[in-house]
Structures are given as C-alpha cells and as structure tokens.
Amino acid sequence: MAKLEGLNQRGDRWYLRIIIPGDLQAAYGGKARLNLALKTSDRREALRVGHALRAEWLAAFDTRRHTLNPQPLPSVTPELAQTLAARVRHRVLAGDDAIRADAGLLAALAGAVRPPPSRLLIPVAADAPEPQGTHDPLQGATPEELKALAGLHGVVEGRAAVNLASRNLRSVLPMVKEAALALGLTFDETAPGAPEALLACLKAYREATREVTQRDAGEVVDTPPAPTVATANTGKPRTLRDVFERWKTSGEKTRSTDSIQAMDRALRQFESHHPALPLASVTRDMGDQYRAWLLANCGTPKTARDRLNYLKTLLKYAAQVLEWIPRHPWLGLNLKAPTTRKRRPWKDAELQALFGAPVFTRYELPKSKQAGRDAAYWVPLLGLYTGARPGELCRLRVEDVAPVEGIDCIAVTDEGEDQRVKTDAGRRFIPVHSELVRLGFLDYVAAMKAAGHAILWPHLKTRPEREGDYFTRWFRELRLSVGLADGLPDFYCFRHSVRPLMRRARVSESTMDKITGHETAGSTGTVVYDHWLLEELRDAVEAIRYPVLALPVVSPHGTRGAP
C-alpha cells in the first residue's frame, strides 16, 4: 500500500498527523496540527483507515476554504440551480440517516420529548440525550420510536406540501444559502435566476420529505452523494467560448492552427449576434434563424455551411464529450453548399501558356519569397508529372528523393519533424518521371545535397501545417501573369490531369490511388511497396505525357552546382 504522510506510532497504537493549512487555522481554534487516533495496532489496517481519513480531512479543508471565502453570484444558472436542489435533497435524506442511527434521539422521541421539526433535517448528535438502559445498536428503532418518528415526518411533509402549493420560496431560502455556502458561493435571492433556483430547491425539498415518509413505510430510498464543489458551476454560465477553449486543447488528435483559427472566426461571428450567451440558452430555433442569416450574409454557400458546421462541432463536443448540455440542440440543422469550383484537368492551351512563362523557358526565378526561387521552377513540374499535393511537394527534404530497389523515387512521408500526410494512403513512393530526369531534377537534388541543405527548397517560405499555402498564392499570380483567368485551373488541377492520362493507358484505379495518395476502397491504410509494385508504379507514372509541351533544359544545377 502507498506510503501515508503523517502516519506515526505511539506505543503499539497508530495515529495520523494532519497539518491544518495556515489560512484555516483560525477556523480550527488556532491549531496547527491534529494527531488522530486510528484505533489499531496493525500497520496495514492503519494505512487503510489513514488514507481514507486523510482524504476526508483534505476535502473538509477545501470545503471550509470555500465557505470562508464565498464568491458572489451575479446570476444563478439552471445548472447551478440543479446542483443546489441536489444538495438540498441530500441534506434531508442524510439527516434522516443520522437520526435513525442516533439511539439517544430516537429514545427521546418515543418518550414524547419532541424536538422541533428542524432537528429531523439538521441532526446534532453532540447534544442528543444519552439512551437510557442497554441498547443494541444492531436492533434499530423500536416500534414506539418508529411510530414517533413517522408522526413527526408526517408533520414536516405536510408543511413542505403547503409551502410548495403556495410557492413559498422564502421557506427554503436558508437551506439554499447554506447549500451555496458549502460550494463556496453567496446566494443572492435578487440575482437573475434565483427565483427559479429556489423553486427547484423547494421541489427537491418536498420530494425528499416524501421519500423520508416512504422510508417509514419500509421502502428503499438511498441517500445520493452530495454534489461537490468541483461539480458546481461558479455562477458564471458556461458559453460556447468555454467549449471552444476545451475543444482546442483536447481530443484524440492535435488541432491544427488553421482549424483553431477557423473555429475562432466562426465563433466570434456568432458572438457578435449573441454576446456571452449561456450554453444552456442555445436553442434549436436560434440555430435555424442563424442558419438563415449565414446563408443571406456570407459570401458563398460554402462559407455559410462551414461557419454553421464549426458551431455544430462545438455543440456536439459540449453535449457528447463534456456533457455540459443534455443534447445537441442543432443536430440535423444543415446547409447544402453546391460545389462552385469543380476542379478539372488543365487544357492544352492553358498548359502551353503556363509553361511558356520565363521561369520555365529561361529559368528566370522570381524574387518573391513565396515562390522560393528554385521551387518556382520545380514544384509546378513535379505537380504536373506526379499529381502530388502542393503541401506534399513544398515540404520535401533532400533525403526524400532517393533510389528504392534501383528506381529513383520521391518519398511522401510524415517522418520529418514538420512533415505530415493527409491520410494513411498519403504515405507513398512516386517514381521520378523520365521527363523530370531529363530536365535535371536529380541533378538539382544532388546539388542541394552537396551544398549541405536538408530541405529541398531552402529559400521557400512556408506556413506551419500548411506548407503549400504561400506557394499556391504565388502560383495564382503566375497564372494571372500569363493571361489565365483567376480561379481554375489551379495547382490542384494537376491532380485531375494525371489520372485521365493514366486511365487512358489502362492503369488500374488502385495503382492510380497509390501514386496520387488517394484512399482506395477497402484499403486498410497499409501499402507495401515491393520490387514488382514499384515497377508497376513507374510504368503508370511514365504514362503521364503532355505532347503539347516541349520544355527546354534550362536548369543550371547539373553543370554549375548548387547556388
């Protein structure tokens, strides 16, 4: 058993030393420590009892500290109201438990010594009279004692029923204030939500008194545990912003910076309509109205759909993971967003216009950091002959281009510190196309290696988690500079160009998926590359041909070395 702090022995008996925190010593008569008898000479038993006793005292210190420094309640939330009501019910039933276990008080009741009804709810065993004669603690109450107890319970229940029928909220106010104080809160009956909380507590009190009379009839009614300070709301109602703070730091996977920022933008937009809205007040009707507003005011249906979905994600997280609300109020509230930019393959004339730019015909590298000097030449060509995503190409390392089983390949992997793949199928080898070899790509890789570079594009500016973002912005400027319209085709359209070319060469769908990094139906996410499969992939890559292009060899790295 774990070591117990404060365990000590006097003679053959074991004790537990409890240190009273300095800020609480005045509440304990100025004492700095207590040495509590564990009433055993067996060390194992002392450890067992001592651990439980120490935990009780530490919890008592926490409760006392909250009681001595209560927080004011600006409002009483529905959640806090239910917590207070639960504490009221617990107090009534726990008080009844204490009375039934108090032989002296039961004897006094049977002897017509009738304490006030409040004694049935707040047992004070210390001043109860001692039982007369011999009493068997295992025998329980006598019929006379039980009859007297049931009579008083009937009176208390009757008063509770009258108070509930008349909505006498003040009758339960002292009990509610005490329950709040135990949670470290100051209950103000004039605060917003206080009347509703008092009514919930009055109902709980009425129900508890009825349950006590059921016990008198022999029914089984267990005493529930009292809600702790940790389970109570501090008076500040939880909001979607609170959910967001939990969502962005927890979950099965690390949230990307972009997803956190996008979620924050959607939430801030919602908060501009509903500032500091309590989470419990988010209704389905509100969601339907906000959905209509998004559709009318966002630039595109896709933006409206995304903003709505971000908020639905938070509500789902609050309901299903945090259990801060009983259900997801916006479940099923959807927005359809038709695709406005359906990507397509590049047309021959568009390819000729793009690759007729000086960067490809004369190796005139742009000065923009977003272009990344040599990346401006090689990354579009790699996209043209591999169909790889721009982010995958922009984060390539020098070591990612190397022979595998005698075939020069590009490894798309997440093994590097800043590397990642979109899906499991994204991890793959792509044989280097012979046209890239002709244009000097392997020479460029060798030059970067000889210069001691670890990154294939050392001058390329990238964003964490979205390495291709800056480059695709520059690529848009390149398209516009050669007379191509804004929009489509974009860099991702290279992915739509390579598949039809491979399909015409009768390459299987699964092989095309292995090259482009798409999930194959029925795939387990594990891809094994053997010698035969790499040869198959090389043949499939070589089927990517663009007869309309006749690119000159302009890369200097094969003859002049690294810059």
PDB file of C-alpha atoms in Angstrom, residues 398-552:
ATOM      1  CA  VAL A 398      16.672  16.188 -49.871  1.00  0.00           C
ATOM      2  CA  GLU A 399      16.681  12.660 -48.453  1.00  0.00           C
ATOM      3  CA  ASP A 400      13.112  12.120 -49.703  1.00  0.00           C
ATOM      4  CA  VAL A 401      14.431  11.769 -53.269  1.00  0.00           C
ATOM      5  CA  ALA A 402      16.485   8.572 -53.468  1.00  0.00           C
ATOM      6  CA  PRO A 403      16.647   5.196 -55.227  1.00  0.00           C
ATOM      7  CA  VAL A 404      14.374   2.453 -53.899  1.00  0.00           C
ATOM      8  CA  GLU A 405      15.076  -1.011 -55.259  1.00  0.00           C
ATOM      9  CA  GLY A 406      17.047   0.630 -58.055  1.00  0.00           C
ATOM     10  CA  ILE A 407      14.242   3.046 -59.018  1.00  0.00           C
ATOM     11  CA  ASP A 408      14.602   6.759 -58.280  1.00  0.00           C
ATOM     12  CA  CYS A 409      11.606   7.725 -56.179  1.00  0.00           C
ATOM     13  CA  ILE A 410      10.075  10.642 -54.329  1.00  0.00           C
ATOM     14  CA  ALA A 411       9.018   9.604 -50.833  1.00  0.00           C
ATOM     15  CA  VAL A 412       5.936  11.371 -49.496  1.00  0.00           C
ATOM     16  CA  THR A 413       6.122  10.754 -45.766  1.00  0.00           C
ATOM     17  CA  ASP A 414       5.387  12.152 -42.325  1.00  0.00           C
ATOM     18  CA  GLU A 415       8.699  11.051 -40.835  1.00  0.00           C
ATOM     19  CA  GLY A 416      10.247  14.534 -40.820  1.00  0.00           C
ATOM     20  CA  GLU A 417       9.739  16.969 -37.944  1.00  0.00           C
ATOM     21  CA  ASP A 418       7.419  19.250 -39.964  1.00  0.00           C
ATOM     22  CA  GLN A 419       6.055  16.629 -42.337  1.00  0.00           C
ATOM     23  CA  ARG A 420       2.553  15.217 -42.347  1.00  0.00           C
ATOM     24  CA  VAL A 421       0.225  13.376 -44.688  1.00  0.00           C
ATOM     25  CA  LYS A 422      -3.451  13.949 -45.271  1.00  0.00           C
ATOM     26  CA  THR A 423      -4.380  10.275 -44.847  1.00  0.00           C
ATOM     27  CA  ASP A 424      -2.621   6.967 -44.293  1.00  0.00           C
ATOM     28  CA  ALA A 425      -2.656   6.440 -48.058  1.00  0.00           C
ATOM     29  CA  GLY A 426      -0.682   9.683 -48.385  1.00  0.00           C
ATOM     30  CA  ARG A 427       2.483   7.830 -47.357  1.00  0.00           C
ATOM     31  CA  ARG A 428       3.835   6.608 -50.649  1.00  0.00           C
ATOM     32  CA  PHE A 429       6.697   6.361 -53.136  1.00  0.00           C
ATOM     33  CA  ILE A 430       6.333   8.047 -56.524  1.00  0.00           C
ATOM     34  CA  PRO A 431       8.876   7.029 -59.173  1.00  0.00           C
ATOM     35  CA  VAL A 432      10.607  10.056 -60.708  1.00  0.00           C
ATOM     36  CA  HIS A 433       9.273  10.661 -64.238  1.00  0.00           C
ATOM     37  CA  SER A 434      11.852  10.435 -67.025  1.00  0.00           C
ATOM     38  CA  GLU A 435      10.929  13.960 -68.174  1.00  0.00           C
ATOM     39  CA  LEU A 436      11.898  15.315 -64.757  1.00  0.00           C
ATOM     40  CA  VAL A 437      15.197  13.457 -65.031  1.00  0.00           C
ATOM     41  CA  ARG A 438      15.793  14.960 -68.467  1.00  0.00           C
ATOM     42  CA  LEU A 439      15.116  18.453 -67.198  1.00  0.00           C
ATOM     43  CA  GLY A 440      17.699  17.999 -64.415  1.00  0.00           C
ATOM     44  CA  PHE A 441      15.654  17.310 -61.287  1.00  0.00           C
ATOM     45  CA  LEU A 442      18.010  14.632 -59.953  1.00  0.00           C
ATOM     46  CA  ASP A 443      20.932  16.967 -60.656  1.00  0.00           C
ATOM     47  CA  TYR A 444      19.216  19.646 -58.616  1.00  0.00           C
ATOM     48  CA  VAL A 445      18.699  17.199 -55.728  1.00  0.00           C
ATOM     49  CA  ALA A 446      22.381  16.216 -55.854  1.00  0.00           C
ATOM     50  CA  ALA A 447      23.388  19.895 -55.849  1.00  0.00           C
ATOM     51  CA  MET A 448      21.265  20.578 -52.755  1.00  0.00           C
ATOM     52  CA  LYS A 449      22.799  17.580 -51.019  1.00  0.00           C
ATOM     53  CA  ALA A 450      26.329  18.674 -51.903  1.00  0.00           C
ATOM     54  CA  ALA A 451      25.597  22.154 -50.535  1.00  0.00           C
ATOM     55  CA  GLY A 452      24.566  20.616 -47.197  1.00  0.00           C
ATOM     56  CA  HIS A 453      20.875  21.508 -47.435  1.00  0.00           C
ATOM     57  CA  ALA A 454      18.388  19.259 -45.640  1.00  0.00           C
ATOM     58  CA  ILE A 455      15.340  20.914 -47.223  1.00  0.00           C
ATOM     59  CA  LEU A 456      14.874  20.573 -50.958  1.00  0.00           C
ATOM     60  CA  TRP A 457      13.684  24.191 -51.261  1.00  0.00           C
ATOM     61  CA  PRO A 458      15.798  26.124 -48.729  1.00  0.00           C
ATOM     62  CA  HIS A 459      14.546  29.517 -49.917  1.00  0.00           C
ATOM     63  CA  LEU A 460      10.829  28.680 -49.833  1.00  0.00           C
ATOM     64  CA  LYS A 461       8.722  30.460 -47.224  1.00  0.00           C
ATOM     65  CA  THR A 462       6.203  28.073 -45.662  1.00  0.00           C
ATOM     66  CA  ARG A 463       3.442  28.144 -43.070  1.00  0.00           C
ATOM     67  CA  PRO A 464       3.315  25.608 -40.248  1.00  0.00           C
ATOM     68  CA  GLU A 465       0.799  22.872 -41.029  1.00  0.00           C
ATOM     69  CA  ARG A 466       0.012  24.415 -44.446  1.00  0.00           C
ATOM     70  CA  GLU A 467       3.354  24.361 -46.175  1.00  0.00           C
ATOM     71  CA  GLY A 468       1.916  24.855 -49.646  1.00  0.00           C
ATOM     72  CA  ASP A 469      -0.180  27.920 -48.802  1.00  0.00           C
ATOM     73  CA  TYR A 470       2.293  30.683 -49.690  1.00  0.00           C
ATOM     74  CA  PHE A 471       3.460  28.865 -52.789  1.00  0.00           C
ATOM     75  CA  THR A 472      -0.059  28.434 -54.169  1.00  0.00           C
ATOM     76  CA  ARG A 473      -0.631  32.162 -53.630  1.00  0.00           C
ATOM     77  CA  TRP A 474       2.394  32.890 -55.798  1.00  0.00           C
ATOM     78  CA  PHE A 475       1.228  30.272 -58.310  1.00  0.00           C
ATOM     79  CA  ARG A 476      -2.030  32.217 -58.661  1.00  0.00           C
ATOM     80  CA  GLU A 477      -0.014  35.333 -59.535  1.00  0.00           C
ATOM     81  CA  LEU A 478       1.948  33.293 -62.078  1.00  0.00           C
ATOM     82  CA  ARG A 479      -1.259  32.123 -63.749  1.00  0.00           C
ATOM     83  CA  LEU A 480      -2.574  35.660 -63.947  1.00  0.00           C
ATOM     84  CA  SER A 481       0.738  36.904 -65.380  1.00  0.00           C
ATOM     85  CA  VAL A 482       0.471  34.530 -68.371  1.00  0.00           C
ATOM     86  CA  GLY A 483      -3.114  35.542 -69.132  1.00  0.00           C
ATOM     87  CA  LEU A 484      -5.009  32.739 -67.385  1.00  0.00           C
ATOM     88  CA  ALA A 485      -8.213  33.750 -65.638  1.00  0.00           C
ATOM     89  CA  ASP A 486      -8.426  33.799 -61.870  1.00  0.00           C
ATOM     90  CA  GLY A 487      -9.912  30.652 -60.372  1.00  0.00           C
ATOM     91  CA  LEU A 488      -9.484  27.480 -62.379  1.00  0.00           C
ATOM     92  CA  PRO A 489      -7.322  25.747 -63.351  1.00  0.00           C
ATOM     93  CA  ASP A 490      -5.273  25.927 -60.138  1.00  0.00           C
ATOM     94  CA  PHE A 491      -2.402  23.842 -58.799  1.00  0.00           C
ATOM     95  CA  TYR A 492      -4.725  21.089 -57.579  1.00  0.00           C
ATOM     96  CA  CYS A 493      -5.952  20.632 -61.146  1.00  0.00           C
ATOM     97  CA  PHE A 494      -2.657  18.876 -61.877  1.00  0.00           C
ATOM     98  CA  ARG A 495      -4.074  16.019 -59.791  1.00  0.00           C
ATOM     99  CA  HIS A 496      -7.088  15.964 -62.093  1.00  0.00           C
ATOM    100  CA  SER A 497      -4.796  15.974 -65.146  1.00  0.00           C
ATOM    101  CA  VAL A 498      -2.639  12.947 -64.315  1.00  0.00           C
ATOM    102  CA  ARG A 499      -5.461  10.469 -63.646  1.00  0.00           C
ATOM    103  CA  PRO A 500      -7.107  10.650 -67.101  1.00  0.00           C
ATOM    104  CA  LEU A 501      -3.706  10.186 -68.722  1.00  0.00           C
ATOM    105  CA  MET A 502      -3.007   7.086 -66.652  1.00  0.00           C
ATOM    106  CA  ARG A 503      -6.540   5.817 -67.186  1.00  0.00           C
ATOM    107  CA  ARG A 504      -6.120   6.005 -70.958  1.00  0.00           C
ATOM    108  CA  ALA A 505      -3.030   3.840 -70.558  1.00  0.00           C
ATOM    109  CA  ARG A 506      -5.261   1.347 -68.718  1.00  0.00           C
ATOM    110  CA  VAL A 507      -3.644   1.828 -65.344  1.00  0.00           C
ATOM    111  CA  SER A 508      -5.783   0.325 -62.581  1.00  0.00           C
ATOM    112  CA  GLU A 509      -7.649   2.566 -60.145  1.00  0.00           C
ATOM    113  CA  SER A 510      -5.734   1.144 -57.178  1.00  0.00           C
ATOM    114  CA  THR A 511      -2.393   1.931 -58.852  1.00  0.00           C
ATOM    115  CA  MET A 512      -3.510   5.482 -59.619  1.00  0.00           C
ATOM    116  CA  ASP A 513      -4.570   5.847 -55.988  1.00  0.00           C
ATOM    117  CA  LYS A 514      -1.122   4.703 -54.820  1.00  0.00           C
ATOM    118  CA  ILE A 515       0.524   7.379 -56.960  1.00  0.00           C
ATOM    119  CA  THR A 516      -1.777  10.275 -56.078  1.00  0.00           C
ATOM    120  CA  GLY A 517      -2.265   9.294 -52.412  1.00  0.00           C
ATOM    121  CA  HIS A 518      -6.000   8.630 -52.545  1.00  0.00           C
ATOM    122  CA  GLU A 519      -7.688   6.173 -50.207  1.00  0.00           C
ATOM    123  CA  THR A 520      -8.587   3.006 -52.106  1.00  0.00           C
ATOM    124  CA  ALA A 521     -11.966   1.456 -51.354  1.00  0.00           C
ATOM    125  CA  GLY A 522     -11.413  -1.374 -48.890  1.00  0.00           C
ATOM    126  CA  SER A 523      -7.889  -0.197 -48.098  1.00  0.00           C
ATOM    127  CA  THR A 524      -6.591  -0.741 -44.581  1.00  0.00           C
ATOM    128  CA  GLY A 525      -4.235   2.204 -44.911  1.00  0.00           C
ATOM    129  CA  THR A 526      -1.163  -0.052 -45.193  1.00  0.00           C
ATOM    130  CA  VAL A 527       0.661  -0.072 -48.517  1.00  0.00           C
ATOM    131  CA  VAL A 528       3.553  -2.445 -49.194  1.00  0.00           C
ATOM    132  CA  TYR A 529       5.926  -1.461 -51.996  1.00  0.00           C
ATOM    133  CA  ASP A 530       7.807  -4.442 -53.403  1.00  0.00           C
ATOM    134  CA  HIS A 531      10.045  -4.505 -56.488  1.00  0.00           C
ATOM    135  CA  TRP A 532       7.219  -5.598 -58.769  1.00  0.00           C
ATOM    136  CA  LEU A 533       4.865  -2.875 -57.474  1.00  0.00           C
ATOM    137  CA  LEU A 534       7.449  -0.111 -57.906  1.00  0.00           C
ATOM    138  CA  GLU A 535       7.954  -1.194 -61.481  1.00  0.00           C
ATOM    139  CA  GLU A 536       4.192  -1.043 -61.948  1.00  0.00           C
ATOM    140  CA  LEU A 537       4.101   2.429 -60.446  1.00  0.00           C
ATOM    141  CA  ARG A 538       6.958   3.561 -62.677  1.00  0.00           C
ATOM    142  CA  ASP A 539       5.091   2.376 -65.766  1.00  0.00           C
ATOM    143  CA  ALA A 540       1.980   4.190 -64.587  1.00  0.00           C
ATOM    144  CA  VAL A 541       3.927   7.426 -63.986  1.00  0.00           C
ATOM    145  CA  GLU A 542       5.521   7.182 -67.424  1.00  0.00           C
ATOM    146  CA  ALA A 543       2.002   7.147 -68.916  1.00  0.00           C
ATOM    147  CA  ILE A 544       1.741  10.824 -67.867  1.00  0.00           C
ATOM    148  CA  ARG A 545       2.642  12.559 -71.134  1.00  0.00           C
ATOM    149  CA  TYR A 546       1.899  16.039 -72.480  1.00  0.00           C
ATOM    150  CA  PRO A 547       2.609  16.081 -76.226  1.00  0.00           C
ATOM    151  CA  VAL A 548       1.797  19.816 -76.425  1.00  0.00           C
ATOM    152  CA  LEU A 549       4.754  20.651 -74.171  1.00  0.00           C
ATOM    153  CA  ALA A 550       8.359  20.780 -75.369  1.00  0.00           C
ATOM    154  CA  LEU A 551      10.244  22.156 -72.415  1.00  0.00           C
ATOM    155  CA  PRO A 552      13.905  23.112 -72.884  1.00  0.00           C
TER     156      PRO A 552
END
